[in-house]
Coordinates of C-alpha atoms in Angstrom, one line a residue:
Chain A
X1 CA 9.9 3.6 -17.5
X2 CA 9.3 2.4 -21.1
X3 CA 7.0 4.6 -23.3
X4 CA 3.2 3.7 -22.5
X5 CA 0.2 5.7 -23.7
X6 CA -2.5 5.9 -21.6
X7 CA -6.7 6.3 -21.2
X8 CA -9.0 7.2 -18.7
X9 CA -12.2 4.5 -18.9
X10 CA -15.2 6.1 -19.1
X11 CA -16.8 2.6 -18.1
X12 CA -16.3 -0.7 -16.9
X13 CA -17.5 -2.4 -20.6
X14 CA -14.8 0.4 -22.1
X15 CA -12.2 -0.9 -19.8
X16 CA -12.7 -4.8 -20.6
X17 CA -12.9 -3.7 -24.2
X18 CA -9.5 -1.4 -23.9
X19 CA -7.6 -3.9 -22.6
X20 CA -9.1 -6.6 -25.4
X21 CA -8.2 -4.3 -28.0
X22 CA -4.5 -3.3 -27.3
X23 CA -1.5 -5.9 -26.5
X24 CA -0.1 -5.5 -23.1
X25 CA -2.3 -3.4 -21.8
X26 CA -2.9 -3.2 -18.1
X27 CA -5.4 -1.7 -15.7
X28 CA -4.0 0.8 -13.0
X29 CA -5.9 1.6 -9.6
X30 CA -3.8 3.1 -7.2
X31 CA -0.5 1.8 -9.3
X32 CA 1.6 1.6 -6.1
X33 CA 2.8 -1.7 -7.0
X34 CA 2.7 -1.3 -10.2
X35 CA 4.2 2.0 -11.3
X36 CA 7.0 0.4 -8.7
X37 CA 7.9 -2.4 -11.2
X38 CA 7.5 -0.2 -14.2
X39 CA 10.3 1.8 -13.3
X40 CA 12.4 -1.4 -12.8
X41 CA 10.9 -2.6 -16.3
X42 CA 9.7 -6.2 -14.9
X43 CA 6.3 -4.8 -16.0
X44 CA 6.4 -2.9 -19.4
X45 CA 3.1 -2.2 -20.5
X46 CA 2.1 -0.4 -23.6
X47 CA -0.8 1.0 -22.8
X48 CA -2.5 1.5 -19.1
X49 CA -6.2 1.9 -18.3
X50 CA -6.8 4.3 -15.7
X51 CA -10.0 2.4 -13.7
X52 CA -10.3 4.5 -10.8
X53 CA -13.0 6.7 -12.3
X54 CA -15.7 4.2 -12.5
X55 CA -17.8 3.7 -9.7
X56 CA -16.1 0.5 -8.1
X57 CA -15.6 2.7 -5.0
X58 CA -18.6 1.5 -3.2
X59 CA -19.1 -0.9 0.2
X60 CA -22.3 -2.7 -0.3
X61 CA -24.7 -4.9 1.9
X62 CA -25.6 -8.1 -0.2
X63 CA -28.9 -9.9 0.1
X64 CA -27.5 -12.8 1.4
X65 CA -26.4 -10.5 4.1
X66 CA -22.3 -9.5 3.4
X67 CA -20.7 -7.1 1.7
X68 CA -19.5 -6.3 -1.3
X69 CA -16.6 -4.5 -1.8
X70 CA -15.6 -2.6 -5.1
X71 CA -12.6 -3.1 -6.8
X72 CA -11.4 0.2 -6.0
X73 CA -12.1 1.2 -2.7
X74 CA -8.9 1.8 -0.8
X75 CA -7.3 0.2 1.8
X76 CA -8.1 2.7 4.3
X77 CA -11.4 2.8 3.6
X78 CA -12.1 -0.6 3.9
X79 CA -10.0 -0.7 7.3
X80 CA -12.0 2.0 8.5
X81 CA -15.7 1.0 7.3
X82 CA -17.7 0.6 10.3
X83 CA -19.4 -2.5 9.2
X84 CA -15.7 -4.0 8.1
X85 CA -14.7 -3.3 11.7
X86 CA -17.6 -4.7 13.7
X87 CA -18.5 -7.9 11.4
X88 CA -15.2 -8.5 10.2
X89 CA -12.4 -6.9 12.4
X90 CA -9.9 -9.5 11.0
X91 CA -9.9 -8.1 7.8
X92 CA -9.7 -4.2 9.2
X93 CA -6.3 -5.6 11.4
X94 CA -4.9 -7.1 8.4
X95 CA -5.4 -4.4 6.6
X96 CA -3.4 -2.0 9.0
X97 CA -1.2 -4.3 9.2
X98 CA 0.0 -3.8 6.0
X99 CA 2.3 -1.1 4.2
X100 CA 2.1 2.5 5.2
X101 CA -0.9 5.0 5.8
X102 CA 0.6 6.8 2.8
X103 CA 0.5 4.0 0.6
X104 CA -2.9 2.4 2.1
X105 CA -4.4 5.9 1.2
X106 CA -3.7 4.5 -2.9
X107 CA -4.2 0.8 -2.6
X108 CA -7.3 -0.1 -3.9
X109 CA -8.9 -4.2 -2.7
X110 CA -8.6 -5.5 -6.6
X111 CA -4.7 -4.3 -7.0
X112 CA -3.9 -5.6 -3.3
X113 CA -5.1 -8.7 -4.9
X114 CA -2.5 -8.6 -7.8
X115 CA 0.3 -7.2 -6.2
X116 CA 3.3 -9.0 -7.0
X117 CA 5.5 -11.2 -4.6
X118 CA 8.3 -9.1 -3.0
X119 CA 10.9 -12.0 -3.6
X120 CA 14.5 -10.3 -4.0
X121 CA 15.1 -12.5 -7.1
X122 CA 12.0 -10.9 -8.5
X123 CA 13.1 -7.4 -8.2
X124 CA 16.7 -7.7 -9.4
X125 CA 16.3 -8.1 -13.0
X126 CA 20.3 -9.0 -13.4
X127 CA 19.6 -11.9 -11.5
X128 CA 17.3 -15.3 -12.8
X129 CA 13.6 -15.7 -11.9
X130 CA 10.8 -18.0 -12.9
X131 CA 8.7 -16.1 -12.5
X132 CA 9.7 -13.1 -14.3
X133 CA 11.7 -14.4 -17.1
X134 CA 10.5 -18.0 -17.5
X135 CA 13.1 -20.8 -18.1
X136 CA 15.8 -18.9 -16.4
X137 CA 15.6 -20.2 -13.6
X138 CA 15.7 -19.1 -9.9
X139 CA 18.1 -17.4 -8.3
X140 CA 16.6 -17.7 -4.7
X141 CA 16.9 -21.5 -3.7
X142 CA 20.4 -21.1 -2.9
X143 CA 20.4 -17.6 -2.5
X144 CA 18.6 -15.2 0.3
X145 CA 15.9 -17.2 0.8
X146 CA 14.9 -15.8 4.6
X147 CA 11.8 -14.5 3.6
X148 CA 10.6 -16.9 1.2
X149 CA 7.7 -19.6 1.2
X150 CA 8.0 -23.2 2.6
X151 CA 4.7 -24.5 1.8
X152 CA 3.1 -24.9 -2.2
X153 CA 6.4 -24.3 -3.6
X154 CA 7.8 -26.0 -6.6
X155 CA 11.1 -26.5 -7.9
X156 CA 10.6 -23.8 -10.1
X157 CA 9.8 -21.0 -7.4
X158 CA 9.6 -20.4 -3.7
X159 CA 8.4 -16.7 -3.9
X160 CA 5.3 -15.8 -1.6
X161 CA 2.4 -13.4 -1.9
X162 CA 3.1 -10.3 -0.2
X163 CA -0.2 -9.4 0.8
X164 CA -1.9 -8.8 4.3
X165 CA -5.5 -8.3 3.2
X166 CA -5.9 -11.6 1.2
X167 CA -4.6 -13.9 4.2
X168 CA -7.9 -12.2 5.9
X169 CA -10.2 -12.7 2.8
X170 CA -9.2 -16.0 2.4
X171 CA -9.8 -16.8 6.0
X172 CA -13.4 -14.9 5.5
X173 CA -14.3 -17.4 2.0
X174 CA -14.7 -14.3 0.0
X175 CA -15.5 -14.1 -3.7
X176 CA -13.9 -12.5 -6.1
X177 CA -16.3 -10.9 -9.2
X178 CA -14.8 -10.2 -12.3
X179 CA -15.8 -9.3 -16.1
X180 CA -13.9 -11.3 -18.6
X181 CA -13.4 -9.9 -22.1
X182 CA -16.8 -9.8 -24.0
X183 CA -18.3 -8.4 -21.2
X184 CA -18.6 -12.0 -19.1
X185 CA -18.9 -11.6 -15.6
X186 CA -17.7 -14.6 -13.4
X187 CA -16.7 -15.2 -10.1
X188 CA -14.0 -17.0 -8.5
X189 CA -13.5 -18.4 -5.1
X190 CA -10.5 -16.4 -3.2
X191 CA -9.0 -19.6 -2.2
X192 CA -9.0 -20.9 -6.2
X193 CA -7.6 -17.0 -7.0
X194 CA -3.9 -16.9 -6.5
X195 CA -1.9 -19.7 -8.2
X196 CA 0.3 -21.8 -6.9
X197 CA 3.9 -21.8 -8.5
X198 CA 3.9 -25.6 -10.4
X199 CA 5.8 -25.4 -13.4
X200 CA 4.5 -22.0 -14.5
X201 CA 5.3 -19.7 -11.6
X202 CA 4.9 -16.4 -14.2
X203 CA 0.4 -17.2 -13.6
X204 CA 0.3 -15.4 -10.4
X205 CA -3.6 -16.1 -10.1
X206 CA -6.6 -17.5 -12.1
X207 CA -7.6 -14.1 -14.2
X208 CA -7.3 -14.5 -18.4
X209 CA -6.1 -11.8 -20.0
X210 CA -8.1 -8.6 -20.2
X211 CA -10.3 -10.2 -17.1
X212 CA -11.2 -7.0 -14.8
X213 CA -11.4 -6.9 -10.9
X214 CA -15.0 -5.6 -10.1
X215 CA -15.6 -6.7 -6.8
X216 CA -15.2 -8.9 -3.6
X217 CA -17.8 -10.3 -2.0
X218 CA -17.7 -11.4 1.8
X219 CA -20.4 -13.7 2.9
X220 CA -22.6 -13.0 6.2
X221 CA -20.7 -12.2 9.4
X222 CA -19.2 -15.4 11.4
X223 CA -19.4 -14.0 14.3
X224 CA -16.3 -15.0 17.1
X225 CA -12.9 -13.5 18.0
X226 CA -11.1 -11.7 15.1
X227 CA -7.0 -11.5 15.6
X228 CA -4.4 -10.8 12.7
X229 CA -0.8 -11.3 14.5
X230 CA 1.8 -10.6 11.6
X231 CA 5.5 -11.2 12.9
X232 CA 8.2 -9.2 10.7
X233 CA 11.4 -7.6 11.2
X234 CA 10.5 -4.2 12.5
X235 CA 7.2 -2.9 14.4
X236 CA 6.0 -1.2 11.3
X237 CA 6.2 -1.0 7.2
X238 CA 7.8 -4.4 6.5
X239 CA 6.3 -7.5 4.9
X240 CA 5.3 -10.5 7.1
X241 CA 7.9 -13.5 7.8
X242 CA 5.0 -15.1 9.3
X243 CA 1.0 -14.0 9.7
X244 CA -1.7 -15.7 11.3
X245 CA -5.3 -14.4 10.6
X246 CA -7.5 -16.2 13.0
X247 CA -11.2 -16.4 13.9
X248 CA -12.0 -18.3 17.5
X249 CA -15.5 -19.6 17.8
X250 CA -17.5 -21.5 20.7
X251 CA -15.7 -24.8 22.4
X252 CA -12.3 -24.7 20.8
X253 CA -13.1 -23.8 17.0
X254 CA -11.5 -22.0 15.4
X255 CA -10.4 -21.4 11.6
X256 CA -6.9 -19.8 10.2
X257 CA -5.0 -18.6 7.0
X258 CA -1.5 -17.9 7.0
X259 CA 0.6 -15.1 5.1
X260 CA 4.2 -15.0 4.8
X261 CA 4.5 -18.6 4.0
X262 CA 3.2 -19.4 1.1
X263 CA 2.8 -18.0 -2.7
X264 CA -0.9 -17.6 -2.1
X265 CA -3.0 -16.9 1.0
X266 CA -2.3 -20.2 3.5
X267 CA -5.2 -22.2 4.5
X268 CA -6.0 -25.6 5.3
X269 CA -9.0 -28.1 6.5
X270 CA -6.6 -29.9 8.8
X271 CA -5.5 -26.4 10.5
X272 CA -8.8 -25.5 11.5
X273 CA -9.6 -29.2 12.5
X274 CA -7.0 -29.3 14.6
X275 CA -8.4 -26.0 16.3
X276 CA -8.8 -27.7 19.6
X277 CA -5.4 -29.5 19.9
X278 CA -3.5 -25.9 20.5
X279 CA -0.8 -24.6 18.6
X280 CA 1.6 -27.2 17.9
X281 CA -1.1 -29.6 16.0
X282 CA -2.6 -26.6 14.3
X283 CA 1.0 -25.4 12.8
X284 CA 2.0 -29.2 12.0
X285 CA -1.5 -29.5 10.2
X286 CA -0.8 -26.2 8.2
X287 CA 2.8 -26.5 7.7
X288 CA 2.4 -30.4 6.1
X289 CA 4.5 -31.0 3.6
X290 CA 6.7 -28.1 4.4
X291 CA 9.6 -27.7 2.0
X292 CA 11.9 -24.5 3.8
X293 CA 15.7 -24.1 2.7
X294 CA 18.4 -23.3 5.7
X295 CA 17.3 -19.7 5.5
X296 CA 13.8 -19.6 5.9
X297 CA 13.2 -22.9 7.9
X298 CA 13.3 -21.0 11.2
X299 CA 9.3 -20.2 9.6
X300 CA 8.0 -23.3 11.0
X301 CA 9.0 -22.4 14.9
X302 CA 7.8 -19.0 14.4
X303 CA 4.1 -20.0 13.1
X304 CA 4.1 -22.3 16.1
X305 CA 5.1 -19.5 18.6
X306 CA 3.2 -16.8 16.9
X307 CA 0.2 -19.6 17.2
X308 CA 0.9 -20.4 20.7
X309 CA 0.8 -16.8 21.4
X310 CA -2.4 -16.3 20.3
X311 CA -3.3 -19.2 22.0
X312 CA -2.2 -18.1 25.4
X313 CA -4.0 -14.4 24.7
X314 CA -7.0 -16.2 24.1
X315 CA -7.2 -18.0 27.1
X316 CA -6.3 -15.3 29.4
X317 CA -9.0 -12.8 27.8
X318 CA -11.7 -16.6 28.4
Chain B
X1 CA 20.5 21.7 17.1
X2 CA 20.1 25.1 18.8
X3 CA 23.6 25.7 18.4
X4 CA 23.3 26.2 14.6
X5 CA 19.2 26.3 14.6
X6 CA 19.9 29.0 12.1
X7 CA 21.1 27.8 9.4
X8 CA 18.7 24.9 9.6
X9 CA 15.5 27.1 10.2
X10 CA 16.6 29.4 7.8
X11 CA 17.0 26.8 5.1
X12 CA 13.4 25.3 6.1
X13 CA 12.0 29.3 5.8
X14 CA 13.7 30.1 3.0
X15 CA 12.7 27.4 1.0
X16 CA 9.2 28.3 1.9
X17 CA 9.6 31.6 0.7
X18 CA 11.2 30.6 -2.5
X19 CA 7.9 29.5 -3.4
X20 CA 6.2 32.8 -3.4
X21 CA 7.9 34.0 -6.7
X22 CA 8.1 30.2 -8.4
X23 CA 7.5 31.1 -11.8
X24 CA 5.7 27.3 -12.1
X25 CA 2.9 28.2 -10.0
X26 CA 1.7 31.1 -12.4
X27 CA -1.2 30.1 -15.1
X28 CA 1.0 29.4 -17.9
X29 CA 3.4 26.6 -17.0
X30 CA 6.8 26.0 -18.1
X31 CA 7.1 24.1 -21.4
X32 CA 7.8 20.3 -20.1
X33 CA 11.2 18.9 -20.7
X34 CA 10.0 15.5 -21.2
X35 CA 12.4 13.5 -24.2
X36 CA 9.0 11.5 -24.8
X37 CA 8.3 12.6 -28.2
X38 CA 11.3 10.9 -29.5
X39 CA 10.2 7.4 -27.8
X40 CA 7.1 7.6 -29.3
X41 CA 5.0 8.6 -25.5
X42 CA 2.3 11.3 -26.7
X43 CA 2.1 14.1 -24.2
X44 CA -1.1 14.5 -22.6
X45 CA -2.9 17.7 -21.2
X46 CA -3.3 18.3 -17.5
X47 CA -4.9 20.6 -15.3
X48 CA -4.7 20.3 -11.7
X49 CA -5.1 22.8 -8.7
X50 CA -2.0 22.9 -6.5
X51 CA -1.4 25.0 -3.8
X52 CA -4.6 26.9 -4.4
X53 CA -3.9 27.8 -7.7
X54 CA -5.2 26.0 -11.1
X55 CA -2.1 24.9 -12.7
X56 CA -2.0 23.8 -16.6
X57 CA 0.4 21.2 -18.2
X58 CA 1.9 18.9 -21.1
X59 CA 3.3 16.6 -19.5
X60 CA 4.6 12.6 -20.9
X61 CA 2.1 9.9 -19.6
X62 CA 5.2 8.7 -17.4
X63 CA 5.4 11.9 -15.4
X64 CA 5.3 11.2 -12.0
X65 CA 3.0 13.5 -9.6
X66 CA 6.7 13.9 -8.1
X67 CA 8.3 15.1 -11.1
X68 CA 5.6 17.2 -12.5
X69 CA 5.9 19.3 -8.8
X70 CA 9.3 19.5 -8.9
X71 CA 10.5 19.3 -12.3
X72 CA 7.8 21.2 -14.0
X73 CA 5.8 23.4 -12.0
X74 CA 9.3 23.9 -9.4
X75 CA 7.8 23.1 -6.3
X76 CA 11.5 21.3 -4.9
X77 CA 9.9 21.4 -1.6
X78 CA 8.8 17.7 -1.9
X79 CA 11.6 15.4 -1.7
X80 CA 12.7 12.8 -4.1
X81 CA 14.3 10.2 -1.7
X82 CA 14.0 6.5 -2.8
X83 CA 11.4 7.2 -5.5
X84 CA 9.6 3.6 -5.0
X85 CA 7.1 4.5 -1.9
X86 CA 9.8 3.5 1.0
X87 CA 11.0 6.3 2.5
X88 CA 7.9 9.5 2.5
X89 CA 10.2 12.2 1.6
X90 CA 7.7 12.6 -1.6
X91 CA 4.3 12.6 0.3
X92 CA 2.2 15.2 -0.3
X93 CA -1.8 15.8 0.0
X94 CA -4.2 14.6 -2.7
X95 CA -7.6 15.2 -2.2
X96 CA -7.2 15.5 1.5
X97 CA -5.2 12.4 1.4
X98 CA -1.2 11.9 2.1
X99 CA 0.2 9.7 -0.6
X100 CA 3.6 8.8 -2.0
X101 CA 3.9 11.0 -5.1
X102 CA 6.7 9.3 -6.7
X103 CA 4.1 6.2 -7.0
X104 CA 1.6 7.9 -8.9
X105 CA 1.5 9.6 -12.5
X106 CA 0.8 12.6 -12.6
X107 CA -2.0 12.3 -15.4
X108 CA -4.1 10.5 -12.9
X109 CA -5.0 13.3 -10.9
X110 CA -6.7 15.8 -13.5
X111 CA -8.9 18.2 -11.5
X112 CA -7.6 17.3 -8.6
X113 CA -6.5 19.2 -5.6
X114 CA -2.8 18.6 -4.5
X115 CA -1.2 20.8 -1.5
X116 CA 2.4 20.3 -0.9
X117 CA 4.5 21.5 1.9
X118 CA 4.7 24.7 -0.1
X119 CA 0.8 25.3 0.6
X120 CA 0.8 24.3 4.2
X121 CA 2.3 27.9 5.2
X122 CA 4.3 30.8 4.1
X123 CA 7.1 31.8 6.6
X124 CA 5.0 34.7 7.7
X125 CA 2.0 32.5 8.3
X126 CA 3.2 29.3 9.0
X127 CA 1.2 26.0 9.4
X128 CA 1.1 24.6 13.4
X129 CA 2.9 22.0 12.5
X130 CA 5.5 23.7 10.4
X131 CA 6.1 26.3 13.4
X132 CA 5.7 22.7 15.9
X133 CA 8.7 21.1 14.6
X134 CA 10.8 24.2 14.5
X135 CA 9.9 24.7 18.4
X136 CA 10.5 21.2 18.8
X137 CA 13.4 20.7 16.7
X138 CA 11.6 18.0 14.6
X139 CA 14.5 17.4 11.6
X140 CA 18.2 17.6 11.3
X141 CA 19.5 17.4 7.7
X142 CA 15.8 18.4 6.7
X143 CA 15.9 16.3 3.6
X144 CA 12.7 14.1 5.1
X145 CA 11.0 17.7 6.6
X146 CA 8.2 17.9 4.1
X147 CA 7.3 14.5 3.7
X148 CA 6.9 14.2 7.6
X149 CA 5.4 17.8 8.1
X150 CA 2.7 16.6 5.2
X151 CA 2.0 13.2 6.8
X152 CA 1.5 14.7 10.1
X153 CA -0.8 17.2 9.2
X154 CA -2.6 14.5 7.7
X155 CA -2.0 11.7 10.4
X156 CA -4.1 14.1 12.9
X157 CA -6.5 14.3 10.3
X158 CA -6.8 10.6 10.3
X159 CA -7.0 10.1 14.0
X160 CA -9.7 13.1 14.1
X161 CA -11.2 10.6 11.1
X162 CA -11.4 7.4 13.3
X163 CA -9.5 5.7 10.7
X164 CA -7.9 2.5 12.8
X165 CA -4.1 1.6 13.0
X166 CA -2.1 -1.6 13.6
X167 CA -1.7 -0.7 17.4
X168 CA -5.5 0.8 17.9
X169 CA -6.8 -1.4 20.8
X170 CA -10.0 -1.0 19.9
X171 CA -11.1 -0.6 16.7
X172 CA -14.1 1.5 17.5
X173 CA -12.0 4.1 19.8
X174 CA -9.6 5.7 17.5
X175 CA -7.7 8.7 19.5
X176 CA -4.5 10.3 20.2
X177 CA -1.3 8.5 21.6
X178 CA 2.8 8.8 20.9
X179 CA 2.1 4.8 19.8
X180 CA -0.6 5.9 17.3
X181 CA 1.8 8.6 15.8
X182 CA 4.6 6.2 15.8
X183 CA 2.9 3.8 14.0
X184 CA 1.3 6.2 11.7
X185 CA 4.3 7.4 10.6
X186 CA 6.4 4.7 9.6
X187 CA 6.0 5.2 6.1
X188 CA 8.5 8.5 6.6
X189 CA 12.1 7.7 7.0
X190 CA 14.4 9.9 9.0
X191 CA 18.2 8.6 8.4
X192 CA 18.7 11.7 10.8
X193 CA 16.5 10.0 13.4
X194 CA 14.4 13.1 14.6
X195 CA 11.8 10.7 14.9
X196 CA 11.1 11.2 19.2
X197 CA 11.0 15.3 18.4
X198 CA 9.0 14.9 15.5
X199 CA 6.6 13.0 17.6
X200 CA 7.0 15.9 20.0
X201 CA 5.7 18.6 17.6
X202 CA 2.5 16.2 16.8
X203 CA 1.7 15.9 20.0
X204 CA 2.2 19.7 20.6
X205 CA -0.6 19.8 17.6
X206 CA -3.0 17.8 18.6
X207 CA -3.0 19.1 22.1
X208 CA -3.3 22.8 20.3
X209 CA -6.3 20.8 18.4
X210 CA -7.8 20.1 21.1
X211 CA -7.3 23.3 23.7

């Protein structure tokens, strides 16, 4: 790792103003993503801000009947909240879903959020990549592509977003609540969070520098059936080559965010509206505009089987 | 393995042992051998309470929880394997919690409590689950042992917790099966493949837990 000092924030407001005050500075939660890429310098900060000590560790009812989630409440803990599992099992499934107890014991909800995509090109620094070392192109669109995104790529990146958790928040609308340097606290729509790739693929999501992670905010329960079915190569520990996160109402609705295929959390109007056609419309409607390589197009035959499958589980649980 | 079970156990006891007289665990640590001062890192105070004992120390911000045990206060029970949070060998308990040490500095944890295979059991008194997978034979090369003997002890915990897994059925009935333990335990590799008679002595646990 490069040379970093490093502070424990006593506050949030001394956070915000740390990170305003000292170039590349970053915030560390549970630094398992992180800490991961410092050792292969693609992050080289000069300064971290140790936020765990601040309070953000709380699940909270909000008036208009949700919750909110602090920043730094761990995966576990979220998975395992009893209100998480009744009101929103989807997320609680997604959650499991993802990594290993070990590291789920760490991850906090803000730096699941920021995690970085797992793209092969990404990690190898000897190799180019957009969106670590802009302009120098990327080494994935002819290269291993097999685990890559197919839709809201661009020509200058195909890399997805990793994460489990924010398939299941973006399927829930939640809110992400943030202070901005100067103390500003804003919040952002999950699905306006994560970027997609356009011509600056280095922007992962919508924060400006400095801009903390407070919170996530889910809006009151939906009520219906909650599934998470996450396709990979093994039964455990692996990222997803496909996800569906899926909520199935009364009379055919349903709604559903995709991981694995995208470089943000996957959702569309036409996939939801297309509930009560079955599988194959509801992958066509989310997969539009598709762009795969000869690697990774076998995707679009997977979401449409992992679909029908919960299709077919659905109707023999009716 | 009961062929040479000797050499094995005896290597798995002995290293136990070691750690009665490890010098590290005493009040005053050995100096740190960090190379920071000359890239500009400043080192940084810690105290922490490992194993049951406070331990003091100056370690480089960059320390890893991983390398401070092993490095600085000798405790080479916990494995360095991949050292980026994909294989468990470094996974040791934090505040009642398995994590990946390698994935964490050690300066993050001040005043906390850490308890490494090393403070499970000594050989005379050895933790249920250390003396489960000798019975049951749960390693081969032993490099994984403590990573997997920490995250089992810990895995039961979990389970006793109702903490939820990928294959819980239901969410609210969180209990004992080999497919919970399987699944809870991906995050240890075994290149030996012990994995069916490590999930022998956990089940040889739990069933003790609950007798």
């Amino acid at each position: 790792m490069k040379a970093f000092t490093y502070e424990r924030a006593r506050s949030v407001e001394a956070a915000v103003k740390a990170a305003a005050s000292v170039q590349s500075a970053r915030f560390i939660a549970g630094g398992t993503n992180l800490l991961d890429l410092m050792k292969l310098q693609i992050e080289t900060p000069a300064h971290l801000i140790d936020v765990n000590h601040l309070g953000l560790d709380k699940i909270e009812p909000t008036q208009e009947g949700g919750l909110r989630i602090g920043a730094l409440v761990r995966n576990t803990d979220l998975a395992a909240d009893q209100r998480v599992r009744r009101d929103y099992a989807v997320l609680s499934r997604a959650l499991v879903a993802g990594a290993s107890g070990q590291l789920r014991n760490k991850a906090t909800t803000g730096g699941n959020l920021l995690q970085r995509t797992r793209c092969p090109y990404f990690y190898d620094t000897r190799m180019p990549c957009n969106k670590r070392r802009p302009g120098s192109g990327c080494g994935a669109m002819q290269g291993m592509s097999r685990s890559l995104a197919i839709v809201g790529v661009s020509d200058a990146c195909i890399a997805q977003n990793p994460s489990d958790m924010a398939v299941a928040l973006r399927l829930l609308d939640a809110q992400v609540e943030t202070m901005a340097q100067g103390g500003a606290k804003r919040t952002i729509p999950l699905a306006d969070f994560h970027r997609l790739p356009g011509d600056t693929p280095q922007v992962d999501n919508a924060l400006q520098p400095g801009e903390m992670i407070l919170s996530v905010t889910l809006p009151k329960p939906i009520g219906g059936i909650h599934v998470y079915r996450k396709v990979r190569d093994r039964a455990s520990y692996a990222f997803a080559l496909v996800s569906v996160a899926a909520v199935f109402g009364q009379n055919g609705q349903a709604r559903f965010a995709f991981g694995g295929v995208a470089p943000k959390p996957w959702r569309t109007d036409g996939a939801d509206a297309a509930a009560s056609q079955g599988a194959k419309a509801v992958a066509e409607a989310a997969l539009a505009g598709a762009r795969t390589t000869p690697h990774n197009d076998f995707k679009k035959a997977l979401l449409r089987q992992t679909l029908a499958s919960l299709y077919r589980q659905q109707e023999a649980q009716a | 393995m009961t062929s040479d079970g000797f050499t094995r156990r005896h290597i798995l006891q002995g290293s136990a042992a070691a750690t009665a007289v490890v010098p590290g665990l005493t009040q005053a640590a050995p100096p740190a051998r960090s190379v920071s001062a000359q890239e500009g890192s400043r080192m940084m105070a810690l105290d922490m309470k490992v194993n049951g004992r406070d331990v003091h120390l100056q370690l480089d911000p960059r320390t890893t929880l991983l390398d401070a045990l092993r490095e600085h206060l000798h405790l080479t029970g916990t494995k360095k394997g991949c050292d980026h949070g994909q294989c468990g060998a470094c996974t040791v308990i934090v505040e009642g919690r398995r994590i990946n040490s390698c994935l964490t500095l050690a300066v993050m944890h001040e005043g906390e409590t850490v308890t490494t295979i090393e403070g499970l059991g000594t050989p005379e008194r050895l933790h249920p689950m250390q003396r489960a997978f000798i019975v049951h034979d749960g390693y081969q090369c032993g490099y994984c042992t403590p990573g997997q003997i920490c995250s089992a002890v810990a895995v039961l915990e979990e389970i006793e917790a109702g903490v939820p897994s990928h294959v819980t059925q239901d969410l609210d009935h969180v209990g004992w099966s080999d497919a919970e333990a399987r699944e809870r335990m991906s995050g240890n590799i075994c290149r030996c493949a012990a994995y069916p008679n490590i999930i022998a002595a956990m089940r040889d646990v739990a069933g003790e837990d609950k007798a």
